[in-house]
PDB file of C-alpha atoms in Angstrom:
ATOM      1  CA  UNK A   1     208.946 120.620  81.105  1.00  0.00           C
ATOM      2  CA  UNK A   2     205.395 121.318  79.335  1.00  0.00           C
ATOM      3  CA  UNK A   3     202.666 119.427  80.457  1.00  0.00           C
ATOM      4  CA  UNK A   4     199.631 118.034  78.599  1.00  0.00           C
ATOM      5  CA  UNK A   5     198.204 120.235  76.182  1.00  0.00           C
ATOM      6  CA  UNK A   6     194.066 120.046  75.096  1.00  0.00           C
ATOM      7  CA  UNK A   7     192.664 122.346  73.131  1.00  0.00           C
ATOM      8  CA  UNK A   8     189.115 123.035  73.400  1.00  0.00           C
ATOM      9  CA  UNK A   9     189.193 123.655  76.751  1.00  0.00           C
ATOM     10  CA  UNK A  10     185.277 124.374  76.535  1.00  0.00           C
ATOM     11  CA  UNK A  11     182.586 123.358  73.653  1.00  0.00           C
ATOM     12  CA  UNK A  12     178.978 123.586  73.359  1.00  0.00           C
ATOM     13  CA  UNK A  13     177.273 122.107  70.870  1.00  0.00           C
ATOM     14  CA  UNK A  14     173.794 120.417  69.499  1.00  0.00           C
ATOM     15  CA  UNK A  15     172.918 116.579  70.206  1.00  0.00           C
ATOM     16  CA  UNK A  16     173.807 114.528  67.033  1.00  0.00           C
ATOM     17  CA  UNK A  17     176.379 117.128  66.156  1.00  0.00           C
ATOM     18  CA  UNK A  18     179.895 116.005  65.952  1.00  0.00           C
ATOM     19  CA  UNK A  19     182.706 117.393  68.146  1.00  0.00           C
ATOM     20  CA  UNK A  20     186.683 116.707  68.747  1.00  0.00           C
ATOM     21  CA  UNK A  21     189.560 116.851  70.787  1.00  0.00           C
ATOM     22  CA  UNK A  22     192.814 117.304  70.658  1.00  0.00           C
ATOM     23  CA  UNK A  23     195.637 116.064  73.147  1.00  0.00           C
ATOM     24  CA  UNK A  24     199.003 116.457  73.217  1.00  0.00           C
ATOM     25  CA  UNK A  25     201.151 114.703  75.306  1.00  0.00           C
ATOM     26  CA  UNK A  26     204.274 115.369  77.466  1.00  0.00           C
ATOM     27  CA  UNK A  27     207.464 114.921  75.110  1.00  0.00           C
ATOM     28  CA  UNK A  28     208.646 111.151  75.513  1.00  0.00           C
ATOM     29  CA  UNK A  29     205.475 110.028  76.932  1.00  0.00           C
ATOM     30  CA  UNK A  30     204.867 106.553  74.806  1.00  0.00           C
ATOM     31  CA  UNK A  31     201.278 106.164  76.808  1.00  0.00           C
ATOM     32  CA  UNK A  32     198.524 108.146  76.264  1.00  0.00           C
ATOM     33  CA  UNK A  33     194.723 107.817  77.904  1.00  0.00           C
ATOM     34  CA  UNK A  34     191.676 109.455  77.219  1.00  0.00           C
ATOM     35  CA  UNK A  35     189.290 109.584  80.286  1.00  0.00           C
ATOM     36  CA  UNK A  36     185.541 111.159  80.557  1.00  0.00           C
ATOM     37  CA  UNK A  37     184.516 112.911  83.952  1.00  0.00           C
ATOM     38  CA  UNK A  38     181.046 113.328  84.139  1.00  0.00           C
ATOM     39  CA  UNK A  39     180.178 115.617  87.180  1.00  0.00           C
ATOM     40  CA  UNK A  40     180.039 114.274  89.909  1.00  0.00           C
ATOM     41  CA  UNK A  41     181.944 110.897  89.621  1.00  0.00           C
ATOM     42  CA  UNK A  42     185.453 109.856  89.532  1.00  0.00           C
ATOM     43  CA  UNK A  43     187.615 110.037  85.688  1.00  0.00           C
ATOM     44  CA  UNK A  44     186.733 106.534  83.666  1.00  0.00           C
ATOM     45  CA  UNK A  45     189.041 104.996  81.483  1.00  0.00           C
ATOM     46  CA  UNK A  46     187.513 105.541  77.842  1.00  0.00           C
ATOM     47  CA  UNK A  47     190.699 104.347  75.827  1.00  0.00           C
ATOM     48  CA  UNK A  48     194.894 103.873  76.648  1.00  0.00           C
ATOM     49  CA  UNK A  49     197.454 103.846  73.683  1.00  0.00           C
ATOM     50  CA  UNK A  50     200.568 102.617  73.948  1.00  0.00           C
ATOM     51  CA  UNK A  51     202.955 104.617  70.563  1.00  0.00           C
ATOM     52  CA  UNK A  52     199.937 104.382  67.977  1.00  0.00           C
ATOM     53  CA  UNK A  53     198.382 101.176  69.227  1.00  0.00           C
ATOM     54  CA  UNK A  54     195.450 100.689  71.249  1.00  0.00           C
ATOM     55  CA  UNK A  55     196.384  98.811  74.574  1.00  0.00           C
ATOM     56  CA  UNK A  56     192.325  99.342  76.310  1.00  0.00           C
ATOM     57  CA  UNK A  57     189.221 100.297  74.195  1.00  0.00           C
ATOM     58  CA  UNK A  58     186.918  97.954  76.512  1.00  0.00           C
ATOM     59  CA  UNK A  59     184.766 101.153  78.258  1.00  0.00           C
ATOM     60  CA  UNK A  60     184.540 103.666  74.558  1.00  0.00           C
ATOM     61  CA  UNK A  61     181.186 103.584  72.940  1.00  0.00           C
ATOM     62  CA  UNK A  62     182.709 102.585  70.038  1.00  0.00           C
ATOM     63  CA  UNK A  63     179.233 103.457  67.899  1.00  0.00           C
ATOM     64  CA  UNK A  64     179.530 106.831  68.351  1.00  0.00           C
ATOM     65  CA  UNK A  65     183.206 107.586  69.949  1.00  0.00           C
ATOM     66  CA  UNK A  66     186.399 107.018  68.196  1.00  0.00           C
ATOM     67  CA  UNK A  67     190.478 107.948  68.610  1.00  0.00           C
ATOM     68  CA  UNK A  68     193.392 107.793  66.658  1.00  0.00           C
ATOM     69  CA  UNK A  69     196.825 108.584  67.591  1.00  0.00           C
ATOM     70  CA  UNK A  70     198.576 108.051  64.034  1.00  0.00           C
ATOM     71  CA  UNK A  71     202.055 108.899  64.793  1.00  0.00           C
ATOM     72  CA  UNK A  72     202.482 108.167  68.549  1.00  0.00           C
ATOM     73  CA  UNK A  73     202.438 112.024  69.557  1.00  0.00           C
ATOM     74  CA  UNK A  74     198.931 113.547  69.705  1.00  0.00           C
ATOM     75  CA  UNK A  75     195.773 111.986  69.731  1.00  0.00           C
ATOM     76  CA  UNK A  76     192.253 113.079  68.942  1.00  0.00           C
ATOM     77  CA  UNK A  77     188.751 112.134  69.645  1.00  0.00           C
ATOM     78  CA  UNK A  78     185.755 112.388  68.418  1.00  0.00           C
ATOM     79  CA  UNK A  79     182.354 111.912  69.093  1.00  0.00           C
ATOM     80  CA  UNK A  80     180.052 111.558  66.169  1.00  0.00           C
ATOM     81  CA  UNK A  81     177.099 111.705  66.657  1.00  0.00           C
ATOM     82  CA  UNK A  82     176.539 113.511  70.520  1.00  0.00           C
ATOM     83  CA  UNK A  83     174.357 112.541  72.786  1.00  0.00           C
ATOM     84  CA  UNK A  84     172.952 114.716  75.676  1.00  0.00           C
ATOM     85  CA  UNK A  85     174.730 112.102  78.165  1.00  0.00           C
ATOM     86  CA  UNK A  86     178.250 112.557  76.381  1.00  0.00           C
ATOM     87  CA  UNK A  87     178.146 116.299  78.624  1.00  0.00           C
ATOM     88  CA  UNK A  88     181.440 115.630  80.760  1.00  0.00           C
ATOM     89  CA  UNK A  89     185.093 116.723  81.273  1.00  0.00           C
ATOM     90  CA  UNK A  90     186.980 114.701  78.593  1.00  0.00           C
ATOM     91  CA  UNK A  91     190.802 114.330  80.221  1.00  0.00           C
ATOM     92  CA  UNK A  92     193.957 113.820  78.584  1.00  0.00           C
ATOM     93  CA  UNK A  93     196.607 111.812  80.223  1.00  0.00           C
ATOM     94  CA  UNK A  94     200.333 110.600  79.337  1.00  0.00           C
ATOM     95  CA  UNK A  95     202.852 108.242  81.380  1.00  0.00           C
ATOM     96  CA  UNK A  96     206.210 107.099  80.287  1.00  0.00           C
ATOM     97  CA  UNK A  97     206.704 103.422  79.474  1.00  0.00           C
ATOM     98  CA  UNK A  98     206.801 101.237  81.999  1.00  0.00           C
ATOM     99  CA  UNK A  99     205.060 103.905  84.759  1.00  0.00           C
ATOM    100  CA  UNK A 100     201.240 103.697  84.080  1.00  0.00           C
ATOM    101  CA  UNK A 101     200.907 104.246  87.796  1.00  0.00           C
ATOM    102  CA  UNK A 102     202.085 107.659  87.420  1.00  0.00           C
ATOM    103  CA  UNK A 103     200.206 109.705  85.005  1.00  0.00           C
ATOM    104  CA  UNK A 104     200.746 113.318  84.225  1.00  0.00           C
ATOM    105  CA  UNK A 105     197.039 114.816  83.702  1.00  0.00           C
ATOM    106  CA  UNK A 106     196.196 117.883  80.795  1.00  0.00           C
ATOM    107  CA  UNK A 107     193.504 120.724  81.842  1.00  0.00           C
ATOM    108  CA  UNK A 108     190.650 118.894  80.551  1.00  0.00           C
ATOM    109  CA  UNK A 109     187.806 119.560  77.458  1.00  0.00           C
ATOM    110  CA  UNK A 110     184.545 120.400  79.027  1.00  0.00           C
ATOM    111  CA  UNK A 111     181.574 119.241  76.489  1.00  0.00           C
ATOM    112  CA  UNK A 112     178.121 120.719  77.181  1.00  0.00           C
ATOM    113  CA  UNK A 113     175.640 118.907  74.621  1.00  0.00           C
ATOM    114  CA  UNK A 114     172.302 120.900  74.634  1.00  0.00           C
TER     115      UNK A 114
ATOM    116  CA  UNK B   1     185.816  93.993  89.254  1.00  0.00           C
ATOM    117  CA  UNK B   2     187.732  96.510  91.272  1.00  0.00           C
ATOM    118  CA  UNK B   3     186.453  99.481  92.536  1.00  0.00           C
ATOM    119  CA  UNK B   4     187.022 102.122  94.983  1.00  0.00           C
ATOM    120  CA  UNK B   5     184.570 104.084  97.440  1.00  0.00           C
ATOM    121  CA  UNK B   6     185.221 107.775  98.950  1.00  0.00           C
ATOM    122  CA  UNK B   7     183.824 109.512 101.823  1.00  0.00           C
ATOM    123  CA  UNK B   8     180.930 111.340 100.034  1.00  0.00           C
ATOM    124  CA  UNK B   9     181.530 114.970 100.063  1.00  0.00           C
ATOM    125  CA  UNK B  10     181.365 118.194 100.096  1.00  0.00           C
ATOM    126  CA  UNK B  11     184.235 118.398 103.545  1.00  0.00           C
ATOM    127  CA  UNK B  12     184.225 121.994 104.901  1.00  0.00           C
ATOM    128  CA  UNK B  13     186.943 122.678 107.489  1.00  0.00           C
ATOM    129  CA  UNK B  14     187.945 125.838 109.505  1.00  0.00           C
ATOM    130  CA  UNK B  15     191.782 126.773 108.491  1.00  0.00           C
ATOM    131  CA  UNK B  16     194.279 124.313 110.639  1.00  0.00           C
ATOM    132  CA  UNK B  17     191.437 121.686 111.533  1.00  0.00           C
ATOM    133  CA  UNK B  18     192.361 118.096 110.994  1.00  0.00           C
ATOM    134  CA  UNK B  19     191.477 116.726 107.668  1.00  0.00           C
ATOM    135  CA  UNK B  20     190.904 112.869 107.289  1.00  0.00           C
ATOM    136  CA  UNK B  21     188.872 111.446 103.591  1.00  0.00           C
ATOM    137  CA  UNK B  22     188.164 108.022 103.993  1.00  0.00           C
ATOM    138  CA  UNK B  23     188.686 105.491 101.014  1.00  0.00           C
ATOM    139  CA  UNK B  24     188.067 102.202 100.501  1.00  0.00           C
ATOM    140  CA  UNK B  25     188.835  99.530  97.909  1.00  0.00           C
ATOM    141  CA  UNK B  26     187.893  96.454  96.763  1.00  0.00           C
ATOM    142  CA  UNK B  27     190.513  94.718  93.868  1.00  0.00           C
ATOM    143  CA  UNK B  28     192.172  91.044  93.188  1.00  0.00           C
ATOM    144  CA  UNK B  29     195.138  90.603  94.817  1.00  0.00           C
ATOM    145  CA  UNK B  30     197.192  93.362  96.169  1.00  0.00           C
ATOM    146  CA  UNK B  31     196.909  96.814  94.348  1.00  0.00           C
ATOM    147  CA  UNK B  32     198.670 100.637  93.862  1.00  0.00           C
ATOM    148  CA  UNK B  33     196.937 103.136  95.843  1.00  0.00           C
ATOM    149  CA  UNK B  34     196.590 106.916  94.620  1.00  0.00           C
ATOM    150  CA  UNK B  35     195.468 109.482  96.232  1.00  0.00           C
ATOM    151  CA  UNK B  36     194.854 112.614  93.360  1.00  0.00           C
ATOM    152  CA  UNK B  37     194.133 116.077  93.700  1.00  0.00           C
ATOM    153  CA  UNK B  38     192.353 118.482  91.098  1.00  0.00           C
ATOM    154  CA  UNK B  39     193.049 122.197  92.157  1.00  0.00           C
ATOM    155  CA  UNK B  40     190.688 124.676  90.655  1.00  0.00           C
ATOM    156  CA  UNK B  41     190.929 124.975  87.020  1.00  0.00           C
ATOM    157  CA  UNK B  42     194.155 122.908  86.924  1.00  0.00           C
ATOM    158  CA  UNK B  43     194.157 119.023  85.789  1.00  0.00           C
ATOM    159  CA  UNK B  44     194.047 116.305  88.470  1.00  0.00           C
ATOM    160  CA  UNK B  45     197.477 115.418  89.971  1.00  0.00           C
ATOM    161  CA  UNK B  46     199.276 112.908  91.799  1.00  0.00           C
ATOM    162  CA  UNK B  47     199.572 113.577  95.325  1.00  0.00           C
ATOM    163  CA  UNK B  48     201.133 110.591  96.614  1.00  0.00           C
ATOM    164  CA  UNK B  49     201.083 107.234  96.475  1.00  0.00           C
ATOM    165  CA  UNK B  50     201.713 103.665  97.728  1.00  0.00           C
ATOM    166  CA  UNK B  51     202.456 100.026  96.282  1.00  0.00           C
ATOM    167  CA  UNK B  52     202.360  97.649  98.912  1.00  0.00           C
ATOM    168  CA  UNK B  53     200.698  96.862 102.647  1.00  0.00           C
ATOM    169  CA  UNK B  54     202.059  99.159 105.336  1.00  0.00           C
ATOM    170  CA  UNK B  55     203.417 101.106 103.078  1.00  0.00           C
ATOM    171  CA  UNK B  56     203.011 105.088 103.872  1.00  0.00           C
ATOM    172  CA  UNK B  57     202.574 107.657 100.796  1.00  0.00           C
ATOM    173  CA  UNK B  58     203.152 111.076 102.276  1.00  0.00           C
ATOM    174  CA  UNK B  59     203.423 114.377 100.310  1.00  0.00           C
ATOM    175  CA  UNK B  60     202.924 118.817 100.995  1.00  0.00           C
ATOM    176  CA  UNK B  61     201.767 117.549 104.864  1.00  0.00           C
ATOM    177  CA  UNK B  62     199.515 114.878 103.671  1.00  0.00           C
ATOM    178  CA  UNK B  63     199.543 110.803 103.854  1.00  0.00           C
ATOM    179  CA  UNK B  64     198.015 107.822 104.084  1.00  0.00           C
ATOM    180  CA  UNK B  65     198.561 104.023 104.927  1.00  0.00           C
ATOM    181  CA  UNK B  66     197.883 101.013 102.927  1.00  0.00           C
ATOM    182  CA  UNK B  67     195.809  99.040 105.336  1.00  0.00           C
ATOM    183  CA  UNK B  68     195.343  95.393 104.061  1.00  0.00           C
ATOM    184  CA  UNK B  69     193.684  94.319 106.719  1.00  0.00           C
ATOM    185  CA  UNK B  70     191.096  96.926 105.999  1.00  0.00           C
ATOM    186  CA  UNK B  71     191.365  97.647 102.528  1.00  0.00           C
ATOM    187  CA  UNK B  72     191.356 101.050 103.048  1.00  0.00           C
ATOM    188  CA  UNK B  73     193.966 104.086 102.111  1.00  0.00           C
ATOM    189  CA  UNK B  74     192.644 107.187 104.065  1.00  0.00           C
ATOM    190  CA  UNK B  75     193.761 110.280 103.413  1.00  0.00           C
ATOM    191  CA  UNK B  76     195.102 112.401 106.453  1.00  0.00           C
ATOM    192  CA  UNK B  77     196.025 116.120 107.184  1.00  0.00           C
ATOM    193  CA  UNK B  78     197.030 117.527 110.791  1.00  0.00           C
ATOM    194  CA  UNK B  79     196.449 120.949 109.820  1.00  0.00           C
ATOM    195  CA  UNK B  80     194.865 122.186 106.616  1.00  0.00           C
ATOM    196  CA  UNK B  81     195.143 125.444 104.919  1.00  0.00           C
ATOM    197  CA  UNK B  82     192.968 127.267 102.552  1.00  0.00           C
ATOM    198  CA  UNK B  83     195.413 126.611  99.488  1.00  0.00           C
ATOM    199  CA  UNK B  84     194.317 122.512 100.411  1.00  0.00           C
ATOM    200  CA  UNK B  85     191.031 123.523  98.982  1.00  0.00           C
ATOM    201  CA  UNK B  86     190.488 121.194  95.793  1.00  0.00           C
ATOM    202  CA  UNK B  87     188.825 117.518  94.722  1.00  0.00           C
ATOM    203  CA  UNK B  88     190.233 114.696  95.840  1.00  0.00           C
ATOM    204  CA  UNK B  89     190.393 111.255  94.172  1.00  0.00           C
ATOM    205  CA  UNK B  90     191.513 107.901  95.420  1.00  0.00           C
ATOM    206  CA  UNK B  91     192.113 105.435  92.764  1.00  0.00           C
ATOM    207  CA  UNK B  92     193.688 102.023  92.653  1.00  0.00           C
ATOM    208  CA  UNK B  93     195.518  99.833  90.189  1.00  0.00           C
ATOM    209  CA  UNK B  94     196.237  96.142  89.581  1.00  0.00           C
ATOM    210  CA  UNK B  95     199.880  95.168  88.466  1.00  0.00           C
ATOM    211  CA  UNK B  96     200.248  98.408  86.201  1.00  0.00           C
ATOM    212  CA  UNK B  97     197.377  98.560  84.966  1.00  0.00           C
ATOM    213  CA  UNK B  98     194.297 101.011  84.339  1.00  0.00           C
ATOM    214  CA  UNK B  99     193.727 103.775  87.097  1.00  0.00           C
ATOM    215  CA  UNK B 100     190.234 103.045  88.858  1.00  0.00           C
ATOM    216  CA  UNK B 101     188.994 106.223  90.488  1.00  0.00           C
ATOM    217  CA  UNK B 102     186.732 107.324  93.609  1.00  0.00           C
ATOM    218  CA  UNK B 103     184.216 109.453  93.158  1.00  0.00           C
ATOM    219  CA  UNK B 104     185.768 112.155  94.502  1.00  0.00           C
ATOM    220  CA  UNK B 105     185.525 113.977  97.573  1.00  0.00           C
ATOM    221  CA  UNK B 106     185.254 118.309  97.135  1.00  0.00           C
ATOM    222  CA  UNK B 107     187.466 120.039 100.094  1.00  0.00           C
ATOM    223  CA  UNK B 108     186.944 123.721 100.945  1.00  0.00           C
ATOM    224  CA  UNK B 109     188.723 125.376 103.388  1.00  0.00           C
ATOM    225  CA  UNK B 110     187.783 128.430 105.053  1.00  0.00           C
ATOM    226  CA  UNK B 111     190.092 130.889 106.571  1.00  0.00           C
TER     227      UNK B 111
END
């Protein structure tokens, strides 16, 4: 079974640039989270879809951070413009309905905004 | 709101040493308790787990208890190896919902 796919797995940009990421999830998977890492602390919940709709938003900046996951399978976001702070691991996650104790974690996007 | 609190790291160990990471939590009611583990370069993954008081989680010679009475969920190894090296996160969560994480605790083992 394929895991969770992210693509960049590394990005450097410029603050005020824009950047995204891509997720996709395992096959079936009808939850999908976005989390940011920043070093040295724990993964915080930045936004949880359940299909295409948005279950949790409460923690995203939603000024300058947005997602979309238009037909229930992979998701993107974006952060427009980037801020110096935004420099984390951005994590992909997907659960099956039902199971959003057990989450099946992608490789990560590591953002370095200079 | 809930929260959880690691053992601040880094943890070095000698090869077969005994391993404990302490965790603490603070939620309403009764909560899940996670412990993760991110391996080098890989994405963090579940490494056991446990839904109610007394309950143990045990997985690849690691567990931990749910202690109620303490609120705690520490994590326990009788003898680690170098492969245990990695991050490890505790986390909790309230009736299914989102995963609150520790702040992680960085394990190296040295042969």
């Amino acid at each position: 079974e394929a895991g969770v796919a992210q693509s960049p797995r590394y990005k450097i940009i410029e603050k005020r640039q824009s950047v995204a990421f891509w997720c996709n999830p395992i096959s079936g998977h009808a939850t999908l989270y976005w989390y940011q890492q920043i070093l040295g602390q724990g993964p915080k919940l930045l936004i949880q879809f359940q299909n295409n709709g948005v279950v949790d938003d409460s923690q995203l900046p939603k000024d300058r951070f947005s997602a979309e996951r238009l037909k229930g399978v992979d998701s993107t976001l974006k952060i427009q413009p980037a801020k110096l702070e935004d420099s984390a691991v951005y994590l992909c996650a997907s659960s099956l309905p039902g199971a959003q104790e057990t989450q099946y974690f992608g490789p990560g996007t590591r953002l370095l905004v200079l | 709101g809930d929260s959880v609190t690691q053992m601040e790291g880094p943890v070095t160990l000698s090869e077969e040493a005994f391993l404990t990471i302490n965790c603490t939590y603070t939620a309403t009611g009764y909560p899940s308790l996670f412990w993760y583990v991110q391996y080098p370069g890989e994405g963090l993954q579940l490494l056991l787990k446990a839904t109610k008081a007394d309950d143990k989680g045990s997985n690849k010679g690691f567990e931990a208890t749910y202690r109620k009475e303490t609120t705690s969920f520490h994590l326990e190894k009788g003898s680690v190896q170098v492969s245990d090296s990695a991050v490890y996160f505790c986390a909790n969560s309230w009736g299914a919902q989102k995963l609150v994480f520790g702040q992680g605790t960085r394990l190296t083992i040295n042969p």
